[in-house]
Amino acid sequence: MSRRRRIYEGKAKILFEGPEPGTVVQYFKDDATAFNNQKHDVITGKGVLNNRISEYLMLKLAEIGIPTHFMKRLNMREQLVREVDIIPLEVVVRNVAAGSLVKRLGLEHGQALPRSIVEFYYKKDELGDPLVSEDHITALGWATAQELDELITYAVRVNDFLTGLFMGVGLKLIDFKLEFGRFWEEEDMRILLADEISPDNCRLWDLKTNEILDKDRFRQDMGGVAEAYQEVAQRLGILPEISNGQMTEGESAEEDKTPTEETQDKA
Ligand code: TMP
């Protein structure tokens, strides 16, 4: 295995320098955190499932013309992506009241919203990712007004498309979080959908029973986290290669290893 420089380690992923300039290897860990890292656990197989689910969703979004950072999946836990400068915003789209929206505004949990709501949070762990307005974003220079328009347009298209896609497999897309990055090609800059789309950053409920099939199972100590993610993958029809987060045919144990010491350079 070649030596790779670690660029960044987040709560659920590690980024390594990619094989070509302008590329990055995104490694999916099994770690789960919640409440800004106060709660931490390892969910065996989560990284493998999220890698596969995110690949599937990013490819589907690319098919409808959403530009994404995704290039190809490399193995069970890694994907090759374009290197972007992450815009320091979490773009949340909500269809049904849940989570922090319920707490903040006293809405009824599970209440369908009259229309989809797009929110922005400033990505800053030290501050607990506070909710910010469009005026904060443009005044403080995190994104231009034109970029914000683009983010909203993409977020709404992603919501419309994913709502239908999940509904087709018996899941309700309650809300989700997206991240975007700036990608430079020579002098040109393009905004790409980045990070991941998986049950770590979506709320997904069973269409009939409202059973929770996302990271809320971890946040609320409900158990069955990996099983829920597996259920999502299975419904999307992408489980054949993975079962219980373990590899079956077509994937080697070599590819499932965690990053070795030699990869763990000082970032
Ligand atoms: P919230 O209701 O806690 O604000 O979460 C809204 C959506 O954003 C939900 O689908 C979970 C996702 N999310 C993240 O992906 N990362 C986070 O740090 C938080 C707080 C939420």
PDB file of C-alpha atoms and ligand atoms in Angstrom:
ATOM      1  CA  MET A   1       0.000   0.000   0.000  1.00  0.00           C
ATOM      2  CA  SER A   2       1.375   3.359  -0.930  1.00  0.00           C
ATOM      3  CA  ARG A   3       2.072   5.985   1.676  1.00  0.00           C
ATOM      4  CA  ARG A   4      -0.532   8.664   1.710  1.00  0.00           C
ATOM      5  CA  ARG A   5      -0.598  11.924   3.487  1.00  0.00           C
ATOM      6  CA  ARG A   6      -3.528  12.496   5.777  1.00  0.00           C
ATOM      7  CA  ILE A   7      -5.033  15.874   5.019  1.00  0.00           C
ATOM      8  CA  TYR A   8      -7.793  16.015   7.593  1.00  0.00           C
ATOM      9  CA  GLU A   9      -9.578  13.805  10.091  1.00  0.00           C
ATOM     10  CA  GLY A  10     -13.212  14.522  10.878  1.00  0.00           C
ATOM     11  CA  LYS A  11     -15.640  12.770  13.190  1.00  0.00           C
ATOM     12  CA  ALA A  12     -16.791  10.159  10.668  1.00  0.00           C
ATOM     13  CA  LYS A  13     -14.271  10.416   7.833  1.00  0.00           C
ATOM     14  CA  ILE A  14     -10.590  10.862   7.045  1.00  0.00           C
ATOM     15  CA  LEU A  15      -9.308  12.653   3.962  1.00  0.00           C
ATOM     16  CA  PHE A  16      -6.060  11.512   2.356  1.00  0.00           C
ATOM     17  CA  GLU A  17      -4.135  13.062  -0.475  1.00  0.00           C
ATOM     18  CA  GLY A  18      -5.362  11.519  -3.734  1.00  0.00           C
ATOM     19  CA  PRO A  19      -3.303   9.913  -6.501  1.00  0.00           C
ATOM     20  CA  GLU A  20      -3.583  12.972  -8.796  1.00  0.00           C
ATOM     21  CA  PRO A  21      -3.440  16.669  -7.966  1.00  0.00           C
ATOM     22  CA  GLY A  22      -6.908  17.975  -7.261  1.00  0.00           C
ATOM     23  CA  THR A  23      -8.134  14.616  -5.937  1.00  0.00           C
ATOM     24  CA  VAL A  24      -8.696  13.360  -2.407  1.00  0.00           C
ATOM     25  CA  VAL A  25      -9.426   9.928  -0.958  1.00  0.00           C
ATOM     26  CA  GLN A  26     -12.369  10.018   1.429  1.00  0.00           C
ATOM     27  CA  TYR A  27     -12.193   7.199   4.001  1.00  0.00           C
ATOM     28  CA  PHE A  28     -15.404   6.301   5.899  1.00  0.00           C
ATOM     29  CA  LYS A  29     -14.857   5.398   9.572  1.00  0.00           C
ATOM     30  CA  ASP A  30     -17.210   3.414  11.788  1.00  0.00           C
ATOM     31  CA  ASP A  31     -17.165   6.185  14.384  1.00  0.00           C
ATOM     32  CA  ALA A  32     -20.416   7.917  15.229  1.00  0.00           C
ATOM     33  CA  THR A  33     -20.665  11.139  17.196  1.00  0.00           C
ATOM     34  CA  ALA A  34     -23.579  13.290  18.243  1.00  0.00           C
ATOM     35  CA  PHE A  35     -24.229  16.514  20.104  1.00  0.00           C
ATOM     36  CA  ASN A  36     -21.000  18.028  18.872  1.00  0.00           C
ATOM     37  CA  ASN A  37     -18.834  15.086  19.836  1.00  0.00           C
ATOM     38  CA  GLN A  38     -20.168  14.672  23.377  1.00  0.00           C
ATOM     39  CA  LYS A  39     -21.452  11.224  22.489  1.00  0.00           C
ATOM     40  CA  HIS A  40     -19.162   8.823  20.664  1.00  0.00           C
ATOM     41  CA  ASP A  41     -19.308   5.167  19.711  1.00  0.00           C
ATOM     42  CA  VAL A  42     -18.125   2.803  17.046  1.00  0.00           C
ATOM     43  CA  ILE A  43     -20.875   1.263  14.915  1.00  0.00           C
ATOM     44  CA  THR A  44     -19.309  -1.714  13.181  1.00  0.00           C
ATOM     45  CA  GLY A  45     -19.969  -1.614   9.456  1.00  0.00           C
ATOM     46  CA  LYS A  46     -21.346   1.942   9.360  1.00  0.00           C
ATOM     47  CA  GLY A  47     -18.459   3.274   7.267  1.00  0.00           C
ATOM     48  CA  VAL A  48     -18.865   0.543   4.663  1.00  0.00           C
ATOM     49  CA  LEU A  49     -22.597   1.200   4.381  1.00  0.00           C
ATOM     50  CA  ASN A  50     -22.256   4.987   4.211  1.00  0.00           C
ATOM     51  CA  ASN A  51     -19.555   4.726   1.543  1.00  0.00           C
ATOM     52  CA  ARG A  52     -21.869   2.644  -0.616  1.00  0.00           C
ATOM     53  CA  ILE A  53     -25.051   4.643   0.076  1.00  0.00           C
ATOM     54  CA  SER A  54     -23.320   7.962  -0.548  1.00  0.00           C
ATOM     55  CA  GLU A  55     -21.787   6.670  -3.790  1.00  0.00           C
ATOM     56  CA  TYR A  56     -25.220   5.557  -4.985  1.00  0.00           C
ATOM     57  CA  LEU A  57     -26.940   8.840  -4.142  1.00  0.00           C
ATOM     58  CA  MET A  58     -24.154  11.061  -5.509  1.00  0.00           C
ATOM     59  CA  LEU A  59     -24.193   9.137  -8.814  1.00  0.00           C
ATOM     60  CA  LYS A  60     -27.969   9.451  -9.055  1.00  0.00           C
ATOM     61  CA  LEU A  61     -27.736  13.197  -8.380  1.00  0.00           C
ATOM     62  CA  ALA A  62     -25.030  13.552 -11.024  1.00  0.00           C
ATOM     63  CA  GLU A  63     -27.444  11.916 -13.483  1.00  0.00           C
ATOM     64  CA  ILE A  64     -29.919  14.753 -12.969  1.00  0.00           C
ATOM     65  CA  GLY A  65     -27.202  17.361 -13.422  1.00  0.00           C
ATOM     66  CA  ILE A  66     -26.142  18.173  -9.866  1.00  0.00           C
ATOM     67  CA  PRO A  67     -22.358  18.641  -9.961  1.00  0.00           C
ATOM     68  CA  THR A  68     -20.759  16.558  -7.186  1.00  0.00           C
ATOM     69  CA  HIS A  69     -17.251  15.903  -5.921  1.00  0.00           C
ATOM     70  CA  PHE A  70     -17.685  12.123  -6.342  1.00  0.00           C
ATOM     71  CA  MET A  71     -15.388  10.445  -8.877  1.00  0.00           C
ATOM     72  CA  LYS A  72     -15.400   6.734  -8.018  1.00  0.00           C
ATOM     73  CA  ARG A  73     -15.557   4.294  -5.167  1.00  0.00           C
ATOM     74  CA  LEU A  74     -12.155   2.734  -4.580  1.00  0.00           C
ATOM     75  CA  ASN A  75     -13.029  -0.026  -2.124  1.00  0.00           C
ATOM     76  CA  MET A  76     -15.235  -0.859   0.832  1.00  0.00           C
ATOM     77  CA  ARG A  77     -14.351   2.237   2.814  1.00  0.00           C
ATOM     78  CA  GLU A  78     -12.846   4.690   0.375  1.00  0.00           C
ATOM     79  CA  GLN A  79     -13.932   6.850  -2.504  1.00  0.00           C
ATOM     80  CA  LEU A  80     -11.995   9.140  -4.801  1.00  0.00           C
ATOM     81  CA  VAL A  81     -13.384  12.668  -4.817  1.00  0.00           C
ATOM     82  CA  ARG A  82     -12.404  16.038  -6.228  1.00  0.00           C
ATOM     83  CA  GLU A  83     -10.526  18.285  -3.858  1.00  0.00           C
ATOM     84  CA  VAL A  84     -12.677  21.262  -2.958  1.00  0.00           C
ATOM     85  CA  ASP A  85     -12.510  24.144  -0.518  1.00  0.00           C
ATOM     86  CA  ILE A  86     -15.475  23.451   1.703  1.00  0.00           C
ATOM     87  CA  ILE A  87     -17.883  26.362   2.082  1.00  0.00           C
ATOM     88  CA  PRO A  88     -18.261  26.627   5.883  1.00  0.00           C
ATOM     89  CA  LEU A  89     -22.019  26.069   5.840  1.00  0.00           C
ATOM     90  CA  GLU A  90     -24.283  23.145   6.614  1.00  0.00           C
ATOM     91  CA  VAL A  91     -27.265  23.434   4.302  1.00  0.00           C
ATOM     92  CA  VAL A  92     -30.249  21.713   5.896  1.00  0.00           C
ATOM     93  CA  VAL A  93     -33.500  21.036   4.036  1.00  0.00           C
ATOM     94  CA  ARG A  94     -36.570  20.034   6.035  1.00  0.00           C
ATOM     95  CA  ASN A  95     -39.863  18.522   4.892  1.00  0.00           C
ATOM     96  CA  VAL A  96     -41.217  17.353   8.239  1.00  0.00           C
ATOM     97  CA  ALA A  97     -40.643  18.876  11.688  1.00  0.00           C
ATOM     98  CA  ALA A  98     -38.050  16.936  13.680  1.00  0.00           C
ATOM     99  CA  GLY A  99     -34.849  17.427  15.644  1.00  0.00           C
ATOM    100  CA  SER A 100     -33.668  20.944  16.392  1.00  0.00           C
ATOM    101  CA  LEU A 101     -36.570  22.568  14.513  1.00  0.00           C
ATOM    102  CA  VAL A 102     -39.029  21.021  16.960  1.00  0.00           C
ATOM    103  CA  LYS A 103     -36.948  22.167  19.926  1.00  0.00           C
ATOM    104  CA  ARG A 104     -36.360  25.673  18.582  1.00  0.00           C
ATOM    105  CA  LEU A 105     -39.885  26.493  17.441  1.00  0.00           C
ATOM    106  CA  GLY A 106     -42.043  24.172  19.533  1.00  0.00           C
ATOM    107  CA  LEU A 107     -43.526  22.445  16.504  1.00  0.00           C
ATOM    108  CA  GLU A 108     -45.121  19.052  16.704  1.00  0.00           C
ATOM    109  CA  HIS A 109     -42.656  16.253  16.005  1.00  0.00           C
ATOM    110  CA  GLY A 110     -43.597  14.581  12.713  1.00  0.00           C
ATOM    111  CA  GLN A 111     -45.752  17.471  11.488  1.00  0.00           C
ATOM    112  CA  ALA A 112     -45.494  17.931   7.711  1.00  0.00           C
ATOM    113  CA  LEU A 113     -44.214  21.421   6.934  1.00  0.00           C
ATOM    114  CA  PRO A 114     -46.386  23.611   4.666  1.00  0.00           C
ATOM    115  CA  ARG A 115     -43.414  23.806   2.348  1.00  0.00           C
ATOM    116  CA  SER A 116     -39.790  22.695   2.434  1.00  0.00           C
ATOM    117  CA  ILE A 117     -37.529  24.897   4.519  1.00  0.00           C
ATOM    118  CA  VAL A 118     -33.848  25.544   3.752  1.00  0.00           C
ATOM    119  CA  GLU A 119     -31.639  26.525   6.682  1.00  0.00           C
ATOM    120  CA  PHE A 120     -27.969  27.392   7.010  1.00  0.00           C
ATOM    121  CA  TYR A 121     -25.687  26.573   9.907  1.00  0.00           C
ATOM    122  CA  TYR A 122     -22.185  28.001  10.252  1.00  0.00           C
ATOM    123  CA  LYS A 123     -19.736  25.077  10.342  1.00  0.00           C
ATOM    124  CA  LYS A 124     -17.793  25.811  13.510  1.00  0.00           C
ATOM    125  CA  ASP A 125     -17.551  23.037  16.097  1.00  0.00           C
ATOM    126  CA  GLU A 126     -16.376  25.429  18.835  1.00  0.00           C
ATOM    127  CA  LEU A 127     -19.668  27.306  18.458  1.00  0.00           C
ATOM    128  CA  GLY A 128     -21.813  24.185  18.041  1.00  0.00           C
ATOM    129  CA  ASP A 129     -22.649  24.991  14.381  1.00  0.00           C
ATOM    130  CA  PRO A 130     -25.071  27.902  14.996  1.00  0.00           C
ATOM    131  CA  LEU A 131     -28.051  28.664  12.752  1.00  0.00           C
ATOM    132  CA  VAL A 132     -27.253  31.716  10.601  1.00  0.00           C
ATOM    133  CA  SER A 133     -29.172  33.923   8.208  1.00  0.00           C
ATOM    134  CA  GLU A 134     -28.390  34.642   4.570  1.00  0.00           C
ATOM    135  CA  ASP A 135     -27.373  38.125   5.662  1.00  0.00           C
ATOM    136  CA  HIS A 136     -24.798  36.722   8.116  1.00  0.00           C
ATOM    137  CA  ILE A 137     -23.416  34.563   5.322  1.00  0.00           C
ATOM    138  CA  THR A 138     -22.985  37.311   2.738  1.00  0.00           C
ATOM    139  CA  ALA A 139     -21.958  40.043   5.195  1.00  0.00           C
ATOM    140  CA  LEU A 140     -19.301  37.849   6.802  1.00  0.00           C
ATOM    141  CA  GLY A 141     -18.093  36.583   3.435  1.00  0.00           C
ATOM    142  CA  TRP A 142     -18.726  32.841   3.861  1.00  0.00           C
ATOM    143  CA  ALA A 143     -20.460  32.827   0.466  1.00  0.00           C
ATOM    144  CA  THR A 144     -21.507  35.458  -2.059  1.00  0.00           C
ATOM    145  CA  ALA A 145     -25.170  36.208  -2.764  1.00  0.00           C
ATOM    146  CA  GLN A 146     -24.778  34.468  -6.123  1.00  0.00           C
ATOM    147  CA  GLU A 147     -23.243  31.380  -4.496  1.00  0.00           C
ATOM    148  CA  LEU A 148     -26.048  31.303  -1.942  1.00  0.00           C
ATOM    149  CA  ASP A 149     -28.623  31.321  -4.731  1.00  0.00           C
ATOM    150  CA  GLU A 150     -26.794  28.418  -6.295  1.00  0.00           C
ATOM    151  CA  LEU A 151     -26.683  26.488  -2.992  1.00  0.00           C
ATOM    152  CA  ILE A 152     -30.410  26.975  -2.467  1.00  0.00           C
ATOM    153  CA  THR A 153     -31.215  25.922  -6.025  1.00  0.00           C
ATOM    154  CA  TYR A 154     -29.124  22.767  -5.679  1.00  0.00           C
ATOM    155  CA  ALA A 155     -30.494  21.997  -2.215  1.00  0.00           C
ATOM    156  CA  VAL A 156     -34.096  22.244  -3.433  1.00  0.00           C
ATOM    157  CA  ARG A 157     -33.370  20.065  -6.481  1.00  0.00           C
ATOM    158  CA  VAL A 158     -31.612  17.491  -4.305  1.00  0.00           C
ATOM    159  CA  ASN A 159     -34.606  17.518  -1.961  1.00  0.00           C
ATOM    160  CA  ASP A 160     -37.145  17.048  -4.742  1.00  0.00           C
ATOM    161  CA  PHE A 161     -35.157  14.244  -6.309  1.00  0.00           C
ATOM    162  CA  LEU A 162     -34.226  12.394  -3.111  1.00  0.00           C
ATOM    163  CA  THR A 163     -37.744  12.703  -1.693  1.00  0.00           C
ATOM    164  CA  GLY A 164     -39.039  10.827  -4.730  1.00  0.00           C
ATOM    165  CA  LEU A 165     -36.192   8.348  -4.788  1.00  0.00           C
ATOM    166  CA  PHE A 166     -36.666   7.413  -1.133  1.00  0.00           C
ATOM    167  CA  MET A 167     -40.443   7.364  -1.422  1.00  0.00           C
ATOM    168  CA  GLY A 168     -40.022   4.813  -4.194  1.00  0.00           C
ATOM    169  CA  VAL A 169     -38.375   2.473  -1.684  1.00  0.00           C
ATOM    170  CA  GLY A 170     -40.826   3.097   1.135  1.00  0.00           C
ATOM    171  CA  LEU A 171     -38.877   5.782   3.005  1.00  0.00           C
ATOM    172  CA  LYS A 172     -39.845   9.308   3.983  1.00  0.00           C
ATOM    173  CA  LEU A 173     -37.097  11.916   3.685  1.00  0.00           C
ATOM    174  CA  ILE A 174     -37.753  14.042   6.761  1.00  0.00           C
ATOM    175  CA  ASP A 175     -34.695  16.307   6.494  1.00  0.00           C
ATOM    176  CA  PHE A 176     -31.032  16.219   5.543  1.00  0.00           C
ATOM    177  CA  LYS A 177     -27.805  18.187   5.579  1.00  0.00           C
ATOM    178  CA  LEU A 178     -25.602  18.995   2.592  1.00  0.00           C
ATOM    179  CA  GLU A 179     -22.162  20.518   2.271  1.00  0.00           C
ATOM    180  CA  PHE A 180     -20.737  22.203  -0.791  1.00  0.00           C
ATOM    181  CA  GLY A 181     -17.242  23.108  -1.898  1.00  0.00           C
ATOM    182  CA  ARG A 182     -15.488  25.328  -4.405  1.00  0.00           C
ATOM    183  CA  PHE A 183     -13.577  23.460  -7.108  1.00  0.00           C
ATOM    184  CA  TRP A 184     -11.076  25.296  -9.263  1.00  0.00           C
ATOM    185  CA  GLU A 185     -10.171  24.258 -12.802  1.00  0.00           C
ATOM    186  CA  GLU A 186      -7.544  26.691 -14.091  1.00  0.00           C
ATOM    187  CA  GLU A 187      -9.227  30.057 -13.569  1.00  0.00           C
ATOM    188  CA  ASP A 188     -12.753  28.678 -13.373  1.00  0.00           C
ATOM    189  CA  MET A 189     -14.515  27.977 -10.093  1.00  0.00           C
ATOM    190  CA  ARG A 190     -17.469  25.630  -9.810  1.00  0.00           C
ATOM    191  CA  ILE A 191     -19.537  24.732  -6.789  1.00  0.00           C
ATOM    192  CA  LEU A 192     -19.768  20.990  -6.182  1.00  0.00           C
ATOM    193  CA  LEU A 193     -21.916  19.014  -3.788  1.00  0.00           C
ATOM    194  CA  ALA A 194     -19.379  17.496  -1.384  1.00  0.00           C
ATOM    195  CA  ASP A 195     -19.063  15.470   1.841  1.00  0.00           C
ATOM    196  CA  GLU A 196     -21.518  12.534   1.935  1.00  0.00           C
ATOM    197  CA  ILE A 197     -25.230  11.765   1.802  1.00  0.00           C
ATOM    198  CA  SER A 198     -26.080   8.882   4.100  1.00  0.00           C
ATOM    199  CA  PRO A 199     -28.243   8.032   7.115  1.00  0.00           C
ATOM    200  CA  ASP A 200     -25.625   9.950   9.151  1.00  0.00           C
ATOM    201  CA  ASN A 201     -26.902  13.214   7.717  1.00  0.00           C
ATOM    202  CA  CYS A 202     -30.479  12.428   6.680  1.00  0.00           C
ATOM    203  CA  ARG A 203     -33.578  11.607   8.669  1.00  0.00           C
ATOM    204  CA  LEU A 204     -35.352   8.664   7.047  1.00  0.00           C
ATOM    205  CA  TRP A 205     -38.573   7.136   8.384  1.00  0.00           C
ATOM    206  CA  ASP A 206     -40.419   4.118   7.120  1.00  0.00           C
ATOM    207  CA  LEU A 207     -43.315   5.366   4.989  1.00  0.00           C
ATOM    208  CA  LYS A 208     -45.899   3.188   6.718  1.00  0.00           C
ATOM    209  CA  THR A 209     -44.698   2.726  10.278  1.00  0.00           C
ATOM    210  CA  ASN A 210     -42.551   5.865  10.792  1.00  0.00           C
ATOM    211  CA  GLU A 211     -39.788   3.596  12.076  1.00  0.00           C
ATOM    212  CA  ILE A 212     -36.576   5.615  12.353  1.00  0.00           C
ATOM    213  CA  LEU A 213     -33.855   4.353  10.006  1.00  0.00           C
ATOM    214  CA  ASP A 214     -31.096   6.934  10.500  1.00  0.00           C
ATOM    215  CA  LYS A 215     -28.595   8.346  12.975  1.00  0.00           C
ATOM    216  CA  ASP A 216     -31.340   9.370  15.390  1.00  0.00           C
ATOM    217  CA  ARG A 217     -31.218   5.720  16.498  1.00  0.00           C
ATOM    218  CA  PHE A 218     -27.726   6.477  17.771  1.00  0.00           C
ATOM    219  CA  ARG A 219     -28.528   9.969  19.075  1.00  0.00           C
ATOM    220  CA  GLN A 220     -31.470   8.587  21.054  1.00  0.00           C
ATOM    221  CA  ASP A 221     -29.825   5.318  22.188  1.00  0.00           C
ATOM    222  CA  MET A 222     -32.401   3.244  20.335  1.00  0.00           C
ATOM    223  CA  GLY A 223     -29.973   0.514  19.245  1.00  0.00           C
ATOM    224  CA  GLY A 224     -30.055  -1.246  15.885  1.00  0.00           C
ATOM    225  CA  VAL A 225     -28.075   1.517  14.183  1.00  0.00           C
ATOM    226  CA  ALA A 226     -26.100  -0.637  11.719  1.00  0.00           C
ATOM    227  CA  GLU A 227     -29.220  -2.695  11.013  1.00  0.00           C
ATOM    228  CA  ALA A 228     -31.150   0.469  10.141  1.00  0.00           C
ATOM    229  CA  TYR A 229     -28.420   1.686   7.764  1.00  0.00           C
ATOM    230  CA  GLN A 230     -28.339  -1.769   6.250  1.00  0.00           C
ATOM    231  CA  GLU A 231     -32.093  -1.637   5.741  1.00  0.00           C
ATOM    232  CA  VAL A 232     -31.717   1.661   3.879  1.00  0.00           C
ATOM    233  CA  ALA A 233     -29.011   0.169   1.639  1.00  0.00           C
ATOM    234  CA  GLN A 234     -31.097  -2.913   1.050  1.00  0.00           C
ATOM    235  CA  ARG A 235     -34.149  -0.901   0.039  1.00  0.00           C
ATOM    236  CA  LEU A 236     -32.009   1.106  -2.358  1.00  0.00           C
ATOM    237  CA  GLY A 237     -30.997  -2.222  -3.882  1.00  0.00           C
ATOM    238  CA  ILE A 238     -27.318  -1.814  -3.165  1.00  0.00           C
ATOM    239  CA  LEU A 239     -26.720  -4.430  -0.529  1.00  0.00           C
ATOM    240  CA  PRO A 240     -25.516  -7.444  -2.559  1.00  0.00           C
ATOM    241  CA  GLU A 241     -21.853  -6.620  -2.014  1.00  0.00           C
ATOM    242  CA  ILE A 242     -22.145  -5.951   1.689  1.00  0.00           C
ATOM    243  CA  SER A 243     -23.812  -7.712   4.533  1.00  0.00           C
ATOM    244  CA  ASN A 244     -23.444  -6.660   8.153  1.00  0.00           C
ATOM    245  CA  GLY A 245     -20.777  -4.282   6.983  1.00  0.00           C
ATOM    246  CA  GLN A 246     -18.631  -7.280   6.173  1.00  0.00           C
ATOM    247  CA  MET A 247     -17.448  -7.889   2.658  1.00  0.00           C
ATOM    248  CA  THR A 248     -18.695 -10.750   0.556  1.00  0.00           C
ATOM    249  CA  GLU A 249     -17.765 -11.374  -3.060  1.00  0.00           C
ATOM    250  CA  GLY A 250     -15.893  -8.843  -5.130  1.00  0.00           C
ATOM    251  CA  GLU A 251     -14.166  -7.040  -2.291  1.00  0.00           C
ATOM    252  CA  SER A 252     -10.990  -8.090  -0.589  1.00  0.00           C
ATOM    253  CA  ALA A 253     -10.134  -7.929   3.076  1.00  0.00           C
ATOM    254  CA  GLU A 254      -7.119  -5.847   2.081  1.00  0.00           C
ATOM    255  CA  GLU A 255      -9.457  -3.071   1.020  1.00  0.00           C
ATOM    256  CA  ASP A 256     -11.357  -3.010   4.280  1.00  0.00           C
ATOM    257  CA  LYS A 257      -8.427  -2.284   6.537  1.00  0.00           C
ATOM    258  CA  THR A 258      -8.306   0.811   8.632  1.00  0.00           C
ATOM    259  CA  PRO A 259      -5.616   3.306   7.707  1.00  0.00           C
ATOM    260  CA  THR A 260      -2.226   2.018   8.746  1.00  0.00           C
ATOM    261  CA  GLU A 261       0.320   3.924  10.778  1.00  0.00           C
ATOM    262  CA  GLU A 262       2.267   4.748   7.664  1.00  0.00           C
ATOM    263  CA  THR A 263      -0.687   6.721   6.419  1.00  0.00           C
ATOM    264  CA  GLN A 264      -1.020   8.628   9.641  1.00  0.00           C
ATOM    265  CA  ASP A 265       1.304  11.494   8.885  1.00  0.00           C
ATOM    266  CA  LYS A 266       1.046  14.684  10.807  1.00  0.00           C
ATOM    267  CA  ALA A 267      -1.542  16.687   8.890  1.00  0.00           C
TER     268      ALA A 267
HETATM  269  P1  TMP B   1     -31.167  18.940  13.333  1.00  0.00           P
HETATM  270  O1  TMP B   1     -32.641  18.740  13.392  1.00  0.00           O
HETATM  271  O2  TMP B   1     -30.429  18.330  14.483  1.00  0.00           O
HETATM  272  O3  TMP B   1     -30.805  20.393  13.133  1.00  0.00           O
HETATM  273  O4  TMP B   1     -30.639  18.166  12.033  1.00  0.00           O
HETATM  274  C1  TMP B   1     -31.149  18.436  10.749  1.00  0.00           C
HETATM  275  C2  TMP B   1     -30.557  17.466   9.760  1.00  0.00           C
HETATM  276  O5  TMP B   1     -29.171  17.672   9.617  1.00  0.00           O
HETATM  277  C3  TMP B   1     -30.705  16.001  10.142  1.00  0.00           C
HETATM  278  O6  TMP B   1     -31.038  15.256   8.982  1.00  0.00           O
HETATM  279  C4  TMP B   1     -29.377  15.586  10.661  1.00  0.00           C
HETATM  280  C5  TMP B   1     -28.431  16.496   9.935  1.00  0.00           C
HETATM  281  N1  TMP B   1     -27.286  16.892  10.756  1.00  0.00           N
HETATM  282  C6  TMP B   1     -26.015  16.611  10.333  1.00  0.00           C
HETATM  283  O7  TMP B   1     -25.819  16.003   9.287  1.00  0.00           O
HETATM  284  N2  TMP B   1     -24.969  17.020  11.112  1.00  0.00           N
HETATM  285  C7  TMP B   1     -25.131  17.702  12.262  1.00  0.00           C
HETATM  286  O8  TMP B   1     -24.144  18.060  12.903  1.00  0.00           O
HETATM  287  C8  TMP B   1     -26.471  18.002  12.681  1.00  0.00           C
HETATM  288  C9  TMP B   1     -26.709  18.729  13.965  1.00  0.00           C
HETATM  289  C10 TMP B   1     -27.516  17.573  11.906  1.00  0.00           C
END
